[in-house]
Tab-separated table of C-alpha atoms and ligand atoms in Angstrom:
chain	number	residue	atom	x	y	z
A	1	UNK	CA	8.966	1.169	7.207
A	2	UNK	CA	12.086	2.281	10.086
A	3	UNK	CA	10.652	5.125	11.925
A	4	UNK	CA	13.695	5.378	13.381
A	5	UNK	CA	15.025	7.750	10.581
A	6	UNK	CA	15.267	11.269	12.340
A	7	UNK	CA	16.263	14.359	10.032
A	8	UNK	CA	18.059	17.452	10.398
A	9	UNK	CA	15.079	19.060	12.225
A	10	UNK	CA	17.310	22.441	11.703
A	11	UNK	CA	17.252	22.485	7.835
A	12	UNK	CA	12.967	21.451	7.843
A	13	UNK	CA	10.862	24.447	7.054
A	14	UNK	CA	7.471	24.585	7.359
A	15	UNK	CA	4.079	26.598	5.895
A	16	UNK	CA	0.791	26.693	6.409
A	17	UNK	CA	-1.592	23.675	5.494
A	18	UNK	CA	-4.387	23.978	3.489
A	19	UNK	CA	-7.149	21.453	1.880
A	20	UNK	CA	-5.980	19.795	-1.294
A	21	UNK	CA	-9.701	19.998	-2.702
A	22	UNK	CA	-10.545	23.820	-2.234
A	23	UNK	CA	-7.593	25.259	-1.042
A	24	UNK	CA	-9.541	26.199	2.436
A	25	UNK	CA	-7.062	27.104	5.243
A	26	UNK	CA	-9.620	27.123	7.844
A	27	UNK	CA	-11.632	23.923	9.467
A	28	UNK	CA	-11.769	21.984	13.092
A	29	UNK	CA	-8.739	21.025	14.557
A	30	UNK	CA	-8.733	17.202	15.042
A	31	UNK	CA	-6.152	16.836	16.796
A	32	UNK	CA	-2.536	17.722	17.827
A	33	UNK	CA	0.804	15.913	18.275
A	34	UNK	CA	4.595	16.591	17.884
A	35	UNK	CA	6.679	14.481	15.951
A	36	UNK	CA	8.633	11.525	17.821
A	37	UNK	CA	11.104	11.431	14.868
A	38	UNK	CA	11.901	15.024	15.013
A	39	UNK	CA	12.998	14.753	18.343
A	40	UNK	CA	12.627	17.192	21.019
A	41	UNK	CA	12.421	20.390	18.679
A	42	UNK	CA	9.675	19.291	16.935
A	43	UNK	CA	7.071	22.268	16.712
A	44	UNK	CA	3.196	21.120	17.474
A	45	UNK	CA	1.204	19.880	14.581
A	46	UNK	CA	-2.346	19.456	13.927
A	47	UNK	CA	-4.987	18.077	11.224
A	48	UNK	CA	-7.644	20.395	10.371
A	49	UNK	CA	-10.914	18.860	8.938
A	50	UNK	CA	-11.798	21.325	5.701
A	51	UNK	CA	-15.665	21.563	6.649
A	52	UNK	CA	-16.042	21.166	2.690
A	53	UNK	CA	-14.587	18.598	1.694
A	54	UNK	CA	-14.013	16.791	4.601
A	55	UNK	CA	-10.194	15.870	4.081
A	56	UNK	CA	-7.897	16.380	6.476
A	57	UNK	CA	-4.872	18.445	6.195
A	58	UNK	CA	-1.629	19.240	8.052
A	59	UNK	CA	-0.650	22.605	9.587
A	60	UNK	CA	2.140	23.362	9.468
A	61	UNK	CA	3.228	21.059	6.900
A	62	UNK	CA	6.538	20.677	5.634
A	63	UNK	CA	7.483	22.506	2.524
A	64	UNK	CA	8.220	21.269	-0.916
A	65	UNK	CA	11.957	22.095	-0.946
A	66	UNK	CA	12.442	20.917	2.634
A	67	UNK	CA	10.438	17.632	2.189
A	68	UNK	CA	12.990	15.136	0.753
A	69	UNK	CA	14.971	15.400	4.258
A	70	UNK	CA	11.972	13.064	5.805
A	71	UNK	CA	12.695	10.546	3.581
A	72	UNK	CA	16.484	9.504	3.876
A	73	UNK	CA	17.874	6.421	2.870
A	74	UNK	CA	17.534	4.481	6.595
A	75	UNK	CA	13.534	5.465	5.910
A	76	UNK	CA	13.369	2.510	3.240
A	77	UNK	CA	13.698	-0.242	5.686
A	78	UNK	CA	17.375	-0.377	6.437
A	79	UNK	CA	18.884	-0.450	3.068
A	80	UNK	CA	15.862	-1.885	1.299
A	81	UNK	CA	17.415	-5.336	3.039
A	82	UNK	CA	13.554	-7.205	2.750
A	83	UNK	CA	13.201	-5.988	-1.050
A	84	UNK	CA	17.535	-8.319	-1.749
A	85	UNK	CA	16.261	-10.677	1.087
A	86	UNK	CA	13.006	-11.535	-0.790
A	87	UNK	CA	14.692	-11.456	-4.735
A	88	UNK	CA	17.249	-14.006	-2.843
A	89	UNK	CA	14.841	-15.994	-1.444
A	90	UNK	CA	12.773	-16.567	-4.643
A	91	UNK	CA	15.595	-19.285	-5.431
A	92	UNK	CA	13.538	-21.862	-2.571
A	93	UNK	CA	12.036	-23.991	-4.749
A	94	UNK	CA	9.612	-25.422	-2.000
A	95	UNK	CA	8.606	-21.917	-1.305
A	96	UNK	CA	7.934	-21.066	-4.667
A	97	UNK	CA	6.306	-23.753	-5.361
A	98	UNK	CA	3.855	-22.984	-2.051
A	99	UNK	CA	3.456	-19.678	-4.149
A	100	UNK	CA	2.753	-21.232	-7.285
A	101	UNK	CA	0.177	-22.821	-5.408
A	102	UNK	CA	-1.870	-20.182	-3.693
A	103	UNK	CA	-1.428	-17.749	-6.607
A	104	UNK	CA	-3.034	-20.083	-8.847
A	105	UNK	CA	-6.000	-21.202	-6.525
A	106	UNK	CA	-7.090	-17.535	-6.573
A	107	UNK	CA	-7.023	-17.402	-9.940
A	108	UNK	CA	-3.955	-14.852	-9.597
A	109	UNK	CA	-2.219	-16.865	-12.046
A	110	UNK	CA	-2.172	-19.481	-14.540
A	111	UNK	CA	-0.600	-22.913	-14.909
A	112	UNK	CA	1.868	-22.496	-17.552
A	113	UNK	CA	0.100	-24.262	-20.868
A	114	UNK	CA	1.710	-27.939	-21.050
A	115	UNK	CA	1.126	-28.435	-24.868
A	116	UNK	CA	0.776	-31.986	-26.391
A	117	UNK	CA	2.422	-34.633	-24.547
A	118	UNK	CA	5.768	-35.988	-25.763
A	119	UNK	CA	5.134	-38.873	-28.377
A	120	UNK	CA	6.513	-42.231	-26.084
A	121	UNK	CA	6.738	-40.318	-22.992
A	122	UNK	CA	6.530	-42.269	-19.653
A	123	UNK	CA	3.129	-42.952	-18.113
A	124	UNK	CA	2.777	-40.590	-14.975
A	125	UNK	CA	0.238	-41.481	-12.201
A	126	UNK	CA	-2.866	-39.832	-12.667
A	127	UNK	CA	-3.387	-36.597	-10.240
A	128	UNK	CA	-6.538	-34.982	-8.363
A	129	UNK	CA	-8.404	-32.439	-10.180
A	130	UNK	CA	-6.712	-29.100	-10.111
A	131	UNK	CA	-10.249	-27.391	-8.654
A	132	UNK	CA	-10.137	-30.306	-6.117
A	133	UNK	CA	-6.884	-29.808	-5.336
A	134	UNK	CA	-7.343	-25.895	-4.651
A	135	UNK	CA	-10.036	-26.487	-2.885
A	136	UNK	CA	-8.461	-28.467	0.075
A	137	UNK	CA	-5.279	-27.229	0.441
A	138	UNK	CA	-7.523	-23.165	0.315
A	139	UNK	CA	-9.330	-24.461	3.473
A	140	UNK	CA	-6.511	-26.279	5.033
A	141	UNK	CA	-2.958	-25.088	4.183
A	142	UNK	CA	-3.503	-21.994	2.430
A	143	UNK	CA	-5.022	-19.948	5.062
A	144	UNK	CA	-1.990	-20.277	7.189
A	145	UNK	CA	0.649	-19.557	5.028
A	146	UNK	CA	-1.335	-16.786	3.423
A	147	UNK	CA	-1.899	-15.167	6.992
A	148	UNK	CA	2.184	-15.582	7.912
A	149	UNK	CA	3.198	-14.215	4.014
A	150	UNK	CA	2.512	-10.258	3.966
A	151	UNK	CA	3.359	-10.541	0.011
A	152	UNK	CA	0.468	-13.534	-0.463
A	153	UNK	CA	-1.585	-11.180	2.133
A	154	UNK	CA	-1.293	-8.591	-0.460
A	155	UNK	CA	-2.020	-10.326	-3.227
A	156	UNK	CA	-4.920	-12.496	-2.319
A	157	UNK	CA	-6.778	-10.034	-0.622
A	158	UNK	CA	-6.576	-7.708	-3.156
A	159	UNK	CA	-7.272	-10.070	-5.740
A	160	UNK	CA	-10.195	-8.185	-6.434
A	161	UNK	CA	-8.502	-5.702	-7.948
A	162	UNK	CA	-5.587	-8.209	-9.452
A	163	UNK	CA	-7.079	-9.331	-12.269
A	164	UNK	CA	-5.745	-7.929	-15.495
A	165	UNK	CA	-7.480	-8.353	-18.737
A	166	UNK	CA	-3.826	-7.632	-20.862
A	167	UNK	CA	-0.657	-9.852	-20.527
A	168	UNK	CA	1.326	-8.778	-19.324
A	169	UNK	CA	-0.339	-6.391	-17.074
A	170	UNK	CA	0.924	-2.854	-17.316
A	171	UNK	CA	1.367	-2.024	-13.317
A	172	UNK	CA	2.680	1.713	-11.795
A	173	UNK	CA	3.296	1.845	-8.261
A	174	UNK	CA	3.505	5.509	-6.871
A	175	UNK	CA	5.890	5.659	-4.159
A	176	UNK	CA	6.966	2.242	-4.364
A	177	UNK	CA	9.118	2.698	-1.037
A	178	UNK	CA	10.676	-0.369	-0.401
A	179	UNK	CA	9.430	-1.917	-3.127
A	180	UNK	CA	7.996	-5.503	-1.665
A	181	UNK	CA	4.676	-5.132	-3.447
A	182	UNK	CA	5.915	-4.696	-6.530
A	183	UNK	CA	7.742	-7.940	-5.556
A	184	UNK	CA	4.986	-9.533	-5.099
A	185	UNK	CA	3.355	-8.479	-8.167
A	186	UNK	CA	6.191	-9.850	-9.896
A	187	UNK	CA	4.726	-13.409	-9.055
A	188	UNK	CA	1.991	-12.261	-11.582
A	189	UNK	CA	1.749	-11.874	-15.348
A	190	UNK	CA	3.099	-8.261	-15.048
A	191	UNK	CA	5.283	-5.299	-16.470
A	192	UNK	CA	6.313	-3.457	-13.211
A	193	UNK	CA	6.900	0.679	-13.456
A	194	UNK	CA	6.894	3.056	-9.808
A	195	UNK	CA	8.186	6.186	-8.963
A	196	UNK	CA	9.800	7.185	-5.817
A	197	UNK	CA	11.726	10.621	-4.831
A	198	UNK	CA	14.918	8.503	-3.437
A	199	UNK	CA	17.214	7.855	-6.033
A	200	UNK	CA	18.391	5.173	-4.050
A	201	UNK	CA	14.892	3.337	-3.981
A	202	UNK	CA	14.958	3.488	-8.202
A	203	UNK	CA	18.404	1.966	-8.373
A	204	UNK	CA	17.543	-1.088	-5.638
A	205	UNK	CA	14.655	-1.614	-7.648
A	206	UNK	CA	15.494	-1.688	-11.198
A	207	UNK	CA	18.517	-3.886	-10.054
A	208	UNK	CA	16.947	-6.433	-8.139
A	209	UNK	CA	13.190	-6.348	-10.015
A	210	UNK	CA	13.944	-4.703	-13.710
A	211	UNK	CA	11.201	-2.269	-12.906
A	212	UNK	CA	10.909	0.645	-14.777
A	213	UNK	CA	11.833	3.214	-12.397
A	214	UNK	CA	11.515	6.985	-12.435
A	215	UNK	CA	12.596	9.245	-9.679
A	216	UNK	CA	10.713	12.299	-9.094
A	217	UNK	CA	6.867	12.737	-8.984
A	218	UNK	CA	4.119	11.237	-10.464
A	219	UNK	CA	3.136	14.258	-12.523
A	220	UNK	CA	6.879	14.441	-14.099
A	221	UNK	CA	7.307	11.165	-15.366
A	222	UNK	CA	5.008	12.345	-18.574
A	223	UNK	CA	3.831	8.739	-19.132
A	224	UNK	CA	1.432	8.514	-22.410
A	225	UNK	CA	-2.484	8.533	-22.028
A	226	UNK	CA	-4.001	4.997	-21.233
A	227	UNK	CA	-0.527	3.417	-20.133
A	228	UNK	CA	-1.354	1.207	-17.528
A	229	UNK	CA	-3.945	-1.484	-16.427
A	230	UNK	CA	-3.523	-0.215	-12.907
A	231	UNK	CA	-2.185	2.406	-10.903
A	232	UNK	CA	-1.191	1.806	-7.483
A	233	UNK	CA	-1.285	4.392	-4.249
A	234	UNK	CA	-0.351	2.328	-1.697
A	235	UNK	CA	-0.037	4.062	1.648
A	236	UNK	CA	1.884	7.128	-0.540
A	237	UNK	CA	-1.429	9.203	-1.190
A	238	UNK	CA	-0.883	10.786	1.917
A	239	UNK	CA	2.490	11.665	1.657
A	240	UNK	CA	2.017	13.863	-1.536
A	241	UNK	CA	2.098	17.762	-1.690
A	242	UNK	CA	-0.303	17.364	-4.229
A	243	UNK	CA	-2.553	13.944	-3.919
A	244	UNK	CA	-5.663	16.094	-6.748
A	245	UNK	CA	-2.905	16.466	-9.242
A	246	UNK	CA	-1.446	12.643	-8.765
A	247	UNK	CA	-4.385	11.124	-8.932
A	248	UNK	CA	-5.950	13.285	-12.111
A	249	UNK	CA	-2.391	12.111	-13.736
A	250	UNK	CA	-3.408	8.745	-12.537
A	251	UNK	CA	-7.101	8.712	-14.213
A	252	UNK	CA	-4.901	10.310	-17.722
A	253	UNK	CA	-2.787	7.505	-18.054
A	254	UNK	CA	-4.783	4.411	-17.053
A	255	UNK	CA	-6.741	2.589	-19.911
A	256	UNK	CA	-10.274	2.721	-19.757
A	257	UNK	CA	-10.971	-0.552	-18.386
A	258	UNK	CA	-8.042	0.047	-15.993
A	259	UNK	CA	-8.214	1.071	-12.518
A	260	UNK	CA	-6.434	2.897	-9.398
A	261	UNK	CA	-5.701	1.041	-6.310
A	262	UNK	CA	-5.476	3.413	-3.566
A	263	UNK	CA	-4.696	2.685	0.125
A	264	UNK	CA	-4.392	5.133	2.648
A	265	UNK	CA	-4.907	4.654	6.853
A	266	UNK	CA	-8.325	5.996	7.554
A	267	UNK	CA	-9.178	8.719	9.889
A	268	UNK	CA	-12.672	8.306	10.213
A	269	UNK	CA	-11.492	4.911	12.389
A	270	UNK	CA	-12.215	3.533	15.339
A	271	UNK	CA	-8.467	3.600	16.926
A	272	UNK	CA	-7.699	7.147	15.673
A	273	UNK	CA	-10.579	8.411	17.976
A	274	UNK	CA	-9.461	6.156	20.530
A	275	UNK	CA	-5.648	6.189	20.432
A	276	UNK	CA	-5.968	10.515	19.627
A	277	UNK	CA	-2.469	11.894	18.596
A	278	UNK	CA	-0.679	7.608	19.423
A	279	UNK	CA	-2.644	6.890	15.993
A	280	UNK	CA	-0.171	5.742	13.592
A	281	UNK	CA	-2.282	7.034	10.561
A	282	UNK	CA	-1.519	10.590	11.955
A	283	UNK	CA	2.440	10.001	11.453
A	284	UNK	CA	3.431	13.912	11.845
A	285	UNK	CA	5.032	15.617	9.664
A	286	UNK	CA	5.189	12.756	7.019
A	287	UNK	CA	1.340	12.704	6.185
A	288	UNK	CA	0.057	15.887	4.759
A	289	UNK	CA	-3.289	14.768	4.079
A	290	UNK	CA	-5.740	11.929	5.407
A	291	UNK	CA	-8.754	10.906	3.671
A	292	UNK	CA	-11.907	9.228	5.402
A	293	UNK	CA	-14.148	6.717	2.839
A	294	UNK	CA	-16.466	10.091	2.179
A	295	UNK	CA	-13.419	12.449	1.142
A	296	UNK	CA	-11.730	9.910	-0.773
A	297	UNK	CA	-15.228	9.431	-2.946
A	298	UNK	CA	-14.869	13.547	-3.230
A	299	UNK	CA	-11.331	13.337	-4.735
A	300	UNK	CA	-11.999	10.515	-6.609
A	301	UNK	CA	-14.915	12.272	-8.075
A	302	UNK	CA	-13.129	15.660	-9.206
A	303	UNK	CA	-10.381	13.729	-10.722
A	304	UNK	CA	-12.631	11.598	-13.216
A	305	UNK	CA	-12.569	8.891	-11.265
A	306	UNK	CA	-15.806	6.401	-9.534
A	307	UNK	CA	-15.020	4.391	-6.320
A	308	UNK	CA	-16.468	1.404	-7.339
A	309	UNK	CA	-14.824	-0.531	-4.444
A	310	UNK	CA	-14.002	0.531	-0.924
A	311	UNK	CA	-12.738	-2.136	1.887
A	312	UNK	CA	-11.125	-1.755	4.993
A	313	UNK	CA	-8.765	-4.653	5.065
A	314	UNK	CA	-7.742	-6.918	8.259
A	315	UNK	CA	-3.868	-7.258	7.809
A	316	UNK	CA	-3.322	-3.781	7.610
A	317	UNK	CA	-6.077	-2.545	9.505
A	318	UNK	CA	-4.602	-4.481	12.640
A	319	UNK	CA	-1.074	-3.663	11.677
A	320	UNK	CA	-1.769	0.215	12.408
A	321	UNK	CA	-4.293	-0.586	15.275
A	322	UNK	CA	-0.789	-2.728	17.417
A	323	UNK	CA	1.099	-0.399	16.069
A	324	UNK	CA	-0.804	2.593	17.893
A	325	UNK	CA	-1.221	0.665	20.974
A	326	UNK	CA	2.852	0.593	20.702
A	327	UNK	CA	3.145	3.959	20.427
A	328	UNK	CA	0.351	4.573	22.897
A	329	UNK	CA	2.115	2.089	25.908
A	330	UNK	CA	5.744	2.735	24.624
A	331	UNK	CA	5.846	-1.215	23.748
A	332	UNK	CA	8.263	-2.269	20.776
A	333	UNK	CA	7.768	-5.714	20.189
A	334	UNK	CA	4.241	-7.251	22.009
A	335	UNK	CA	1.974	-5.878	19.259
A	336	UNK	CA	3.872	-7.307	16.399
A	337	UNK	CA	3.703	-10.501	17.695
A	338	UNK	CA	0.331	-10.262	19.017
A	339	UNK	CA	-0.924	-9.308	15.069
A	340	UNK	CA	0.277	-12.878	14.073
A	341	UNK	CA	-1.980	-14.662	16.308
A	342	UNK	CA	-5.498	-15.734	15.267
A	343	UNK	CA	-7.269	-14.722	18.077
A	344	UNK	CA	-5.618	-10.800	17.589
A	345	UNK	CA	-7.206	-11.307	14.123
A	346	UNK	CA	-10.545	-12.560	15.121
A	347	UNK	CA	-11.280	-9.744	17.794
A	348	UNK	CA	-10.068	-6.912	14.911
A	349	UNK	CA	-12.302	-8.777	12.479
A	350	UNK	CA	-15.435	-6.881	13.351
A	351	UNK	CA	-13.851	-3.629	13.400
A	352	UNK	CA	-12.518	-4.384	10.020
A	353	UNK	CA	-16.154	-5.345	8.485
A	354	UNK	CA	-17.547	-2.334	9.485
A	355	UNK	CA	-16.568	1.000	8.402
A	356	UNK	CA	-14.440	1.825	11.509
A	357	UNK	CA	-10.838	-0.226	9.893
A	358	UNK	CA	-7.781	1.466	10.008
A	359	UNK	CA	-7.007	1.226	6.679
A	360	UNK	CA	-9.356	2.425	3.904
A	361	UNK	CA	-8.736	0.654	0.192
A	362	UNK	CA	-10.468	1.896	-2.266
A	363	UNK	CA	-10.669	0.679	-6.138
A	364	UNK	CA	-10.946	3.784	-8.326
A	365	UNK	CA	-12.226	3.404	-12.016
A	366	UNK	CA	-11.939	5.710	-14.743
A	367	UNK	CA	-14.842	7.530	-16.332
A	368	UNK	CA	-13.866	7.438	-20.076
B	401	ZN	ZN1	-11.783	21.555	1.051
């Protein structure tokens, strides 16, 4: 998303930060840092650890009223331009069919069913296997176009999580922002619904996808009780004044076999003790809470939810670790393009197998 977006800093007001578990206002400050967005008025923020709970919180953080000013219009990615440039797009034939492809060698989706063959219909040439098929274009072509795709990144490595027992799929994205992984869950078997607080955002959406869109917060959309097959939190957990009450609403209205997809950048990483207030996970004032593996399980926990899966994924991982070495060097461009390359990927790949990634996703299951 454009970071560029900077606010009225003059109409922001601010209050003290507490932890969203216990309500603690007390803890050890992690770390400090102004906002680069808010220009050169921006007053000096920190993250307190709550010695509790172990989440992190912001102080001062921006207040409820005051909060929608962060999030103009510009904040979306330039007038949601990737969310029309992808819908266009899906027209390529070639591309889609490259889609098609992938999807269905990870089991994402299924060949549509032929039926019986047309009575005196021409003799076609006989073709490979489909699992033989898969199988050499997933260790030839595949892993290239998957690594230069972010929407088949999303989807394949969280494939995991992807696989719906209903068709179509009942999917809720919370905080859908500019809306490109609903698109790509739109390649799937799905019914898409999100929430975002930019009326905008809705409208682009609903236009371009046909999701259901509501615009407000999670907790106002009153959806019914075991709604949805899953619930999605990506990267918006952190951004909520209220991430205990979101995610109990989450655990009320997914079915019980359903579960809640949660990514957030992760705290307890390598690069945010080494990069200190450059981490991009920090993101002052916009974050108002960041949750380590251990305080996630916590939350998780006291609203009726298990973690049955936590992963700290490359892609993403690597995309906040470049981006804090941009913000760290004052570099624009070098660490995008260096995240591309394989050998960027193979020296983060350690960092992402062990505990220290930069993102934290975490598959949350309900209790019921
Ligand atoms: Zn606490």
């Amino acid at each position: 998303m454009s970071q560029d977006a900077v606010p009225r800093t003059s109409a922001l007001t601010f209050e003290k930060g507490a932890c969203c578990i216990c309500g603690r206002e007390d803890g050890e400050v992690l770390v400090k840092g102004k906002a680069p967005t808010l220009g050169s008025n921006s007053p000096e923020f920190a993250f307190i650890r709550c010695p509790e709970c172990r989440v992190l919180f912001l102080d001062p953080r921006p207040t409820d009223e005051s909060i929608g000013l962060l999030y103009p219009d510009q904040y979306y990615s330039r007038d949601f331009q990737p969310i029309r440039q992808a819908v266009v797009q899906k027209s390529s034939r070639l591309k889609q069919r490259l889609q098609f492809r992938i999807l269905r060698s990870y089991g994402l989706i299924r060949e549509p069913d032929a039926g019986e063959p047309e009575r005196g219909s021409h003799w076609a040439p006989p073709r490979p296997p489909a699992a033989v098929w898969d199988l050499v274009c997933k260790t030839t072509v595949f892993p290239l176009a998957v690594r230069w795709s972010p929407l088949l990144q999303t989807l394949v490595y969280n494939r995991r999580f992807l696989r719906f027992r209903r068709k179509p799929a009942r999917v809720l994205e919370v905080g859908f922002g500019n809306g490109l992984l609903l698109y790509a869950l739109s390649h799937l078997d799905t019914e898409l619904f999100g929430t975002e607080i930019s009326p905008e955002a809705c409208k682009v959406l609903a236009e371009t996808l046909g999701a259901k869109t509501f615009c407000g917060q999670l907790w106002e959309a009153n959806y019914e009780d075991n709604q949805f097959d899953l619930v999605i939190f990506s990267h918006s957990l952190e951004h909520l004044a209220d991430p205990m009450r979101a995610l109990r609403e989450a655990q009320r209205i997914i079915s019980p076999q359903g579960s809640v997809l949660v990514s957030v950048p992760n705290p307890d990483s390598l690069s945010a003790r080494v990069f200190r207030e450059h981490w991009t996970g920090y993101d002052f004032p916009r974050h108002l809470f960041l949750f380590g593996p251990d305080a996630l399980r916590r939350m998780a926990q006291e609203a009726g939810l298990r973690a049955s899966v936590v992963r700290f994924p490359l892609e993403s991982g690597l995309y906040h670790f470049t981006q804090s070495i941009n913000s760290r060097l004052g570099l624009r461009l070098l660490p995008q393009v260096l995240r591309r390359t394989l050998i960027a990927q193979l020296l983060y790949l350690p960092i992402a197998m062990s505990t220290a990634g930069d993102v934290l996703t975490a598959s949350l299951s309900a209790e019921k």
